[in-house]
Tab-separated table of C-alpha atoms in Angstrom:
chain	number	residue	atom	x	y	z
A	2	MET	CA	-105.354	159.230	-61.647
A	3	GLN	CA	-103.232	162.225	-62.682
A	4	SER	CA	-103.305	163.646	-59.151
A	5	PHE	CA	-102.003	160.311	-57.916
A	6	TRP	CA	-98.897	160.366	-60.157
A	7	GLU	CA	-98.284	164.035	-59.322
A	8	GLU	CA	-97.742	163.068	-55.682
A	9	ALA	CA	-95.584	160.011	-56.409
A	10	ARG	CA	-91.884	160.285	-55.543
A	11	GLN	CA	-88.952	158.030	-56.267
A	12	ILE	CA	-87.666	156.017	-53.276
A	13	ARG	CA	-83.947	156.713	-53.059
A	14	GLU	CA	-83.231	154.788	-49.766
A	15	PRO	CA	-84.677	151.540	-48.596
A	16	PRO	CA	-86.993	151.864	-45.573
A	17	ALA	CA	-85.373	151.033	-42.226
A	18	SER	CA	-85.861	147.400	-41.319
A	19	VAL	CA	-88.153	146.758	-38.435
A	20	PRO	CA	-87.440	143.566	-36.478
A	21	ALA	CA	-90.401	141.181	-36.283
A	22	SER	CA	-91.972	141.323	-32.792
A	23	ARG	CA	-91.856	138.012	-30.986
A	24	LEU	CA	-93.503	137.342	-27.591
A	25	SER	CA	-91.084	136.047	-25.054
A	26	PRO	CA	-92.347	132.675	-23.855
A	27	SER	CA	-94.002	132.376	-20.408
A	28	VAL	CA	-96.309	129.827	-18.825
A	29	GLU	CA	-99.770	130.644	-17.485
A	30	VAL	CA	-102.169	127.800	-16.717
A	31	ASP	CA	-105.490	127.386	-14.903
A	32	ALA	CA	-104.848	123.808	-13.906
A	33	GLY	CA	-107.753	121.493	-13.387
A	34	VAL	CA	-106.349	118.260	-14.661
A	35	SER	CA	-104.933	115.646	-12.349
A	36	SER	CA	-101.498	114.196	-12.889
A	37	PRO	CA	-101.725	110.691	-14.425
A	38	PRO	CA	-101.828	107.847	-11.758
A	39	ARG	CA	-98.570	106.066	-11.188
A	40	GLY	CA	-99.858	102.826	-12.681
A	41	THR	CA	-100.476	104.424	-16.062
A	42	THR	CA	-98.466	102.865	-18.886
A	43	LEU	CA	-100.046	104.615	-21.992
A	44	LEU	CA	-101.033	108.312	-22.451
A	45	ILE	CA	-102.448	109.568	-25.764
A	46	PHE	CA	-102.658	113.367	-26.558
A	47	ALA	CA	-105.355	113.809	-29.205
A	48	GLY	CA	-106.981	116.738	-31.010
A	49	LYS	CA	-107.165	118.501	-34.341
A	50	GLY	CA	-104.047	119.724	-36.064
A	51	GLY	CA	-102.402	122.881	-34.730
A	52	VAL	CA	-103.908	122.833	-31.250
A	53	GLY	CA	-100.652	122.049	-29.426
A	54	LYS	CA	-100.814	118.286	-28.888
A	55	THR	CA	-97.086	117.946	-29.390
A	56	THR	CA	-96.248	120.713	-26.945
A	57	LEU	CA	-98.422	119.271	-24.159
A	58	ALA	CA	-97.210	115.710	-24.873
A	59	CYS	CA	-93.580	116.739	-24.570
A	60	ALA	CA	-94.217	118.808	-21.411
A	61	THR	CA	-96.092	115.842	-19.822
A	62	ALA	CA	-93.277	113.395	-20.711
A	63	LEU	CA	-90.811	115.650	-18.882
A	64	HIS	CA	-93.189	116.102	-15.987
A	65	LEU	CA	-93.610	112.287	-15.523
A	66	ALA	CA	-89.894	111.760	-15.612
A	67	GLU	CA	-89.275	114.480	-13.065
A	68	ARG	CA	-92.067	113.181	-10.787
A	69	SER	CA	-90.895	109.537	-10.955
A	70	PRO	CA	-87.127	109.489	-11.508
A	71	ASN	CA	-87.036	105.712	-11.565
A	72	ARG	CA	-89.592	105.360	-14.396
A	73	LYS	CA	-88.412	105.426	-18.002
A	74	VAL	CA	-90.683	107.526	-20.322
A	75	LEU	CA	-90.975	106.943	-24.040
A	76	LEU	CA	-92.282	109.974	-26.061
A	77	VAL	CA	-93.496	108.910	-29.531
A	78	SER	CA	-94.914	110.561	-32.578
A	79	VAL	CA	-96.621	108.478	-35.254
A	80	GLY	CA	-98.416	111.225	-37.237
A	81	SER	CA	-97.475	112.054	-40.838
A	82	ALA	CA	-96.199	115.511	-39.786
A	83	HIS	CA	-93.609	114.995	-37.089
A	84	SER	CA	-92.928	117.987	-34.869
A	85	LEU	CA	-91.099	116.507	-31.823
A	86	SER	CA	-87.765	117.759	-33.135
A	87	SER	CA	-89.148	121.300	-33.475
A	88	CYS	CA	-90.801	121.276	-30.118
A	89	LEU	CA	-87.910	119.793	-28.199
A	90	ASP	CA	-85.404	121.784	-30.257
A	91	LEU	CA	-83.474	118.555	-30.743
A	92	PRO	CA	-82.997	116.244	-33.762
A	93	ILE	CA	-85.359	113.283	-33.325
A	94	GLY	CA	-85.470	110.373	-35.781
A	95	PRO	CA	-86.892	106.809	-36.282
A	96	HIS	CA	-84.613	105.369	-33.623
A	97	PRO	CA	-85.133	105.903	-29.837
A	98	GLN	CA	-82.970	108.848	-28.582
A	99	ARG	CA	-82.516	110.065	-25.002
A	100	VAL	CA	-83.512	113.658	-24.728
A	101	ALA	CA	-83.603	114.244	-21.052
A	102	PRO	CA	-82.969	112.201	-17.759
A	103	GLY	CA	-85.634	109.434	-17.910
A	104	VAL	CA	-87.082	110.582	-21.308
A	105	THR	CA	-86.460	108.935	-24.690
A	106	ALA	CA	-88.096	110.225	-27.880
A	107	ILE	CA	-88.720	108.589	-31.292
A	108	GLU	CA	-90.555	109.687	-34.465
A	109	ILE	CA	-91.889	106.653	-36.299
A	110	ASP	CA	-92.161	106.923	-40.067
A	111	SER	CA	-95.323	104.836	-40.534
A	112	GLU	CA	-95.236	105.171	-44.297
A	113	ALA	CA	-91.660	103.867	-44.490
A	114	GLU	CA	-92.686	100.899	-42.264
A	115	PHE	CA	-95.590	100.042	-44.524
A	116	GLU	CA	-93.477	100.368	-47.651
A	117	ALA	CA	-90.895	97.917	-46.165
A	118	LEU	CA	-93.692	95.476	-45.400
A	119	LYS	CA	-94.995	95.659	-48.975
A	120	GLN	CA	-91.511	95.007	-50.360
A	121	GLN	CA	-91.140	92.029	-48.072
A	122	TYR	CA	-94.552	90.770	-49.053
A	123	ALA	CA	-93.891	91.040	-52.798
A	124	GLY	CA	-90.624	89.081	-52.444
A	125	ASP	CA	-92.289	86.379	-50.369
A	126	ILE	CA	-95.229	85.992	-52.726
A	127	GLU	CA	-92.916	85.720	-55.804
A	128	LYS	CA	-90.878	82.998	-54.129
A	129	PHE	CA	-94.047	81.129	-53.159
A	130	LEU	CA	-95.589	81.325	-56.576
A	131	GLU	CA	-92.443	80.123	-58.201
A	132	SER	CA	-92.225	77.176	-55.864
A	133	VAL	CA	-95.773	75.944	-56.445
A	134	SER	CA	-96.283	73.106	-58.909
A	135	SER	CA	-98.210	73.852	-61.978
A	136	ASN	CA	-100.655	71.105	-61.013
A	137	PHE	CA	-102.175	73.451	-58.448
A	138	ASP	CA	-104.996	75.678	-59.651
A	139	LEU	CA	-103.995	79.049	-58.212
A	140	ALA	CA	-105.607	81.355	-60.769
A	141	PHE	CA	-108.024	82.915	-58.307
A	142	ASP	CA	-105.865	82.795	-55.210
A	143	ARG	CA	-102.912	84.090	-57.098
A	144	GLU	CA	-104.857	87.273	-57.845
A	145	VAL	CA	-106.088	87.519	-54.297
A	146	LEU	CA	-102.525	86.991	-52.898
A	147	GLU	CA	-101.125	89.682	-55.250
A	148	ARG	CA	-103.860	92.260	-54.677
A	149	THR	CA	-104.650	91.799	-50.926
A	150	LEU	CA	-102.059	94.163	-49.670
A	151	ASP	CA	-103.078	96.724	-52.261
A	152	LEU	CA	-106.612	96.504	-50.812
A	153	SER	CA	-105.426	97.012	-47.270
A	154	PRO	CA	-107.679	99.206	-45.078
A	155	PRO	CA	-106.840	102.892	-45.137
A	156	GLY	CA	-104.649	103.744	-42.160
A	157	LEU	CA	-102.872	100.483	-42.060
A	158	ASP	CA	-99.501	102.253	-42.176
A	159	GLU	CA	-100.399	104.308	-39.094
A	160	VAL	CA	-101.599	101.121	-37.319
A	161	MET	CA	-98.208	99.544	-38.075
A	162	GLY	CA	-96.627	102.517	-36.395
A	163	LEU	CA	-98.819	101.921	-33.284
A	164	THR	CA	-97.971	98.231	-33.229
A	165	ARG	CA	-94.274	99.117	-33.376
A	166	VAL	CA	-94.890	101.374	-30.393
A	167	MET	CA	-96.522	98.392	-28.524
A	168	ALA	CA	-93.452	96.279	-29.326
A	169	LEU	CA	-91.241	98.979	-27.754
A	170	LEU	CA	-93.483	99.072	-24.647
A	171	ALA	CA	-93.478	95.238	-24.504
A	172	SER	CA	-89.609	95.156	-24.646
A	173	GLY	CA	-89.488	96.212	-21.056
A	174	GLN	CA	-87.141	99.044	-21.715
A	175	PHE	CA	-89.796	101.713	-20.923
A	176	ASP	CA	-92.394	102.090	-18.153
A	177	ILE	CA	-94.740	104.614	-19.732
A	178	LEU	CA	-95.453	105.725	-23.218
A	179	VAL	CA	-96.634	109.199	-24.095
A	180	LEU	CA	-98.102	109.313	-27.614
A	181	ASP	CA	-98.356	112.447	-29.769
A	182	SER	CA	-101.132	111.119	-31.982
A	183	ALA	CA	-102.404	111.921	-35.489
A	184	ALA	CA	-105.041	114.556	-35.964
A	185	THR	CA	-108.524	113.883	-34.555
A	186	GLY	CA	-110.106	112.354	-37.691
A	187	HIS	CA	-107.121	110.059	-38.284
A	188	LEU	CA	-107.086	109.050	-34.603
A	189	ILE	CA	-110.774	108.197	-34.491
A	190	ARG	CA	-110.292	106.001	-37.548
A	191	LEU	CA	-107.233	104.350	-36.094
A	192	LEU	CA	-109.018	103.564	-32.842
A	193	GLU	CA	-112.003	102.120	-34.762
A	194	LEU	CA	-109.709	100.221	-37.231
A	195	PRO	CA	-108.568	97.242	-35.220
A	196	GLU	CA	-111.718	95.232	-35.905
A	197	ILE	CA	-111.474	95.985	-39.600
A	198	ILE	CA	-107.742	95.087	-39.679
A	199	ASP	CA	-108.502	91.865	-37.812
A	200	GLN	CA	-110.858	90.812	-40.636
A	201	TRP	CA	-108.148	91.790	-43.158
A	202	LEU	CA	-105.554	89.764	-41.293
A	203	LYS	CA	-107.943	86.808	-41.091
A	204	ALA	CA	-108.117	86.735	-44.921
A	205	PHE	CA	-104.352	86.363	-45.080
A	206	PHE	CA	-104.261	83.619	-42.389
A	207	ASP	CA	-107.053	81.733	-44.166
A	208	LEU	CA	-104.997	81.620	-47.349
A	209	PHE	CA	-101.842	80.508	-45.383
A	210	LEU	CA	-103.937	77.788	-43.801
A	211	LYS	CA	-105.298	76.663	-47.111
A	212	TYR	CA	-101.774	76.151	-48.597
A	213	GLN	CA	-100.024	75.287	-45.244
A	214	GLN	CA	-98.509	72.186	-46.785
A	215	ILE	CA	-96.639	74.178	-49.480
A	216	PHE	CA	-96.549	77.659	-48.014
A	217	ARG	CA	-93.901	78.045	-45.301
A	218	LEU	CA	-94.156	80.669	-42.658
A	219	THR	CA	-92.384	83.550	-44.266
A	220	GLY	CA	-90.989	86.707	-42.826
A	221	PHE	CA	-94.148	88.481	-43.998
A	222	SER	CA	-96.518	86.134	-42.282
A	223	GLN	CA	-94.477	86.419	-39.146
A	224	GLU	CA	-94.849	90.201	-39.331
A	225	LEU	CA	-98.617	89.732	-39.578
A	226	VAL	CA	-98.757	87.446	-36.542
A	227	LEU	CA	-96.797	90.037	-34.560
A	228	MET	CA	-99.113	92.871	-35.796
A	229	SER	CA	-102.170	90.806	-34.750
A	230	LYS	CA	-100.715	90.194	-31.301
A	231	ASN	CA	-99.760	93.840	-30.744
A	232	LEU	CA	-103.225	95.031	-31.869
A	233	LYS	CA	-104.800	92.775	-29.241
A	234	LYS	CA	-102.469	94.196	-26.582
A	235	LEU	CA	-103.275	97.727	-27.782
A	236	ARG	CA	-107.015	97.145	-27.443
A	237	GLN	CA	-106.593	95.544	-24.023
A	238	LEU	CA	-104.514	98.506	-22.864
A	239	LEU	CA	-106.942	101.113	-24.206
A	240	ASN	CA	-109.853	99.403	-22.440
A	241	ASN	CA	-108.112	99.351	-19.132
A	242	PRO	CA	-108.664	102.818	-17.419
A	243	ALA	CA	-106.064	101.914	-14.689
A	244	GLN	CA	-103.309	101.657	-17.256
A	245	SER	CA	-104.223	103.989	-20.130
A	246	ALA	CA	-105.704	107.545	-20.637
A	247	LEU	CA	-106.454	109.872	-23.513
A	248	TYR	CA	-106.117	113.680	-22.979
A	249	ALA	CA	-108.048	115.707	-25.464
A	250	VAL	CA	-106.398	118.884	-26.587
A	251	SER	CA	-108.468	121.706	-28.022
A	252	ILE	CA	-108.595	125.445	-28.596
A	253	PRO	CA	-111.455	127.964	-27.814
A	254	THR	CA	-113.230	127.940	-31.120
A	255	ASP	CA	-116.621	126.538	-32.035
A	256	MET	CA	-115.131	124.255	-34.759
A	257	ALA	CA	-112.562	122.798	-32.349
A	258	PHE	CA	-115.337	122.309	-29.768
A	259	GLU	CA	-117.334	120.237	-32.297
A	260	GLU	CA	-114.262	118.139	-33.280
A	261	THR	CA	-113.453	117.400	-29.583
A	262	ARG	CA	-117.064	116.426	-28.973
A	263	ASP	CA	-116.766	113.867	-31.857
A	264	LEU	CA	-113.524	112.609	-30.387
A	265	LEU	CA	-115.102	112.172	-26.912
A	266	ALA	CA	-118.120	110.348	-28.421
A	267	ALA	CA	-115.801	107.950	-30.237
A	268	CYS	CA	-113.860	107.307	-27.021
A	269	GLY	CA	-117.117	106.632	-25.223
A	270	ARG	CA	-118.135	104.083	-27.785
A	271	LEU	CA	-114.704	102.368	-27.604
A	272	GLY	CA	-114.498	102.463	-23.786
A	273	ILE	CA	-111.406	104.683	-23.725
A	274	ASN	CA	-110.704	106.595	-20.562
A	275	VAL	CA	-110.600	110.442	-21.012
A	276	PRO	CA	-109.839	111.961	-17.568
A	277	GLY	CA	-109.271	115.515	-18.876
A	278	ILE	CA	-109.273	118.142	-21.575
A	279	PHE	CA	-106.632	120.798	-22.106
A	280	LEU	CA	-108.107	123.967	-23.602
A	281	ASN	CA	-104.965	125.505	-25.177
A	282	LEU	CA	-104.027	128.860	-26.690
A	283	VAL	CA	-106.592	130.805	-24.730
A	284	THR	CA	-106.310	134.605	-24.719
A	285	PRO	CA	-105.330	135.737	-21.239
A	286	PRO	CA	-107.108	138.514	-19.360
A	287	SER	CA	-105.704	141.893	-20.404
A	288	ASP	CA	-106.148	145.634	-20.304
A	289	CYS	CA	-106.166	145.533	-24.115
A	290	VAL	CA	-109.731	146.054	-25.418
A	291	LEU	CA	-109.381	143.623	-28.322
A	292	CYS	CA	-107.758	140.942	-26.043
A	293	SER	CA	-110.512	141.467	-23.440
A	294	ALA	CA	-113.189	140.954	-26.091
A	295	MET	CA	-111.487	137.754	-27.290
A	296	ASN	CA	-111.148	136.490	-23.768
A	297	ARG	CA	-114.933	137.043	-23.101
A	298	ARG	CA	-115.827	135.222	-26.275
A	299	GLU	CA	-113.500	132.317	-25.525
A	300	SER	CA	-114.970	132.145	-21.998
A	301	LEU	CA	-118.231	131.215	-23.607
A	302	ILE	CA	-116.681	128.319	-25.395
A	303	TYR	CA	-114.939	127.234	-22.232
A	304	ARG	CA	-118.281	127.080	-20.460
A	305	LYS	CA	-119.543	124.803	-23.287
A	306	PHE	CA	-116.638	122.469	-22.673
A	307	LYS	CA	-117.393	122.441	-18.947
A	308	GLN	CA	-121.118	121.729	-19.551
A	309	SER	CA	-120.606	118.927	-22.069
A	310	PHE	CA	-117.613	117.214	-20.474
A	311	HIS	CA	-117.853	115.922	-16.914
A	312	GLY	CA	-114.114	115.462	-16.402
A	313	GLU	CA	-111.483	118.015	-15.639
A	314	VAL	CA	-110.695	120.942	-17.959
A	315	GLY	CA	-107.444	122.789	-17.782
A	316	VAL	CA	-106.833	126.132	-19.449
A	317	VAL	CA	-103.499	126.953	-21.003
A	318	TYR	CA	-103.106	130.569	-21.945
A	319	ARG	CA	-101.352	131.847	-25.058
A	320	ARG	CA	-98.021	133.271	-23.926
A	321	GLY	CA	-95.502	133.055	-26.787
A	322	GLU	CA	-93.883	129.899	-28.287
A	323	ILE	CA	-93.049	127.253	-25.761
A	324	ARG	CA	-90.036	125.359	-27.189
A	325	GLY	CA	-86.983	123.602	-25.783
A	326	LEU	CA	-86.504	121.491	-22.698
A	327	HIS	CA	-86.399	124.381	-20.216
A	328	TRP	CA	-89.733	125.815	-21.098
A	329	LEU	CA	-91.369	122.536	-21.710
A	330	ALA	CA	-90.394	121.370	-18.182
A	331	ARG	CA	-91.881	124.566	-16.748
A	332	LEU	CA	-95.086	123.937	-18.704
A	333	GLY	CA	-95.234	120.382	-17.464
A	334	ASP	CA	-94.995	121.566	-13.818
A	335	ALA	CA	-97.712	124.039	-14.383
A	336	LEU	CA	-100.082	121.702	-16.162
A	337	TYR	CA	-100.372	119.324	-13.212
A	338	GLN	CA	-98.972	120.927	-10.067
A	339	CYS	CA	-102.314	122.304	-8.727
A	340	GLN	CA	-104.392	119.292	-9.332
A	341	HIS	CA	-105.767	119.354	-5.771
A	342	VAL	CA	-106.818	122.970	-5.629
A	343	GLY	CA	-107.636	123.701	-9.231
A	344	ALA	CA	-106.413	127.251	-9.081
A	345	ARG	CA	-104.056	129.459	-11.031
A	346	ALA	CA	-100.968	127.244	-11.486
A	347	ALA	CA	-97.941	129.266	-12.412
A	348	HIS	CA	-96.435	132.368	-14.055
A	349	ALA	CA	-92.994	131.775	-15.479
A	350	HIS	CA	-91.300	134.782	-16.961
């Protein structure tokens, strides 16, 4: 210890600042995923958090608008952690905003939508209970009415976000919807929720029917009817492979592989079309010894994806942060441009 302090010296000048190194962005893709058919109206990008779903969804939206100038594309985020604004490098909010020719973006705040529904429900129920004559025995149903929304299925707020998306699609303003979805676990739950939510909605409608003589169709019940209709449209769309597709996004790790396999199994159970997987953030071949070792290890995981998934697998290499319309458009071109040859797609520097 004494020898340590003997060598210690007072620092009289701060060390020179060293700027943080930052990889300049570039695009390098081994493309094996076909461009979505022209009849497609719904594309979902799904995967665990942090794998690049938002980046690929944004790039695809720009690609679709470029490929079909007459089609209007709606790019939507309904997850709790919105990142469209950061990826596009533009301010995006809860109202549709044009971000590029043919592309409109929106970040739907599902929690705020659900909170507004709860407030509307509380007001409608209060008015209803005040209007009911004391001759009616509502002791049990009063408690059911007051507590039913509190006992709503988990994920109802996110489902409300999806039904709003369906309403935007049904408005006729847009031709194709590109959805940056919630993380894998949330999305699987959302995809499997409609049946549960149908039962929950039926409980409400049964109560409304029971008191139809004294319970007028309120704003809240109208919202429920609209939600029910939009859920049916969503299910019909998801089960039509000519109109919808889910692209799985993953990274070359064993954990991500297992999560992606769970997602694909859920899609198989639900009859959802999965034409391709994007394996993102792959270490490119290099003279660097460490990078080469990582590339060899990741190649083993890539082979596991190819063996377990019979569709197309595209590889997107890690080449700096892809952000802003310019680089996203380049990535969109690279992701799909070599769909017929399945070879090295592009190098943009």
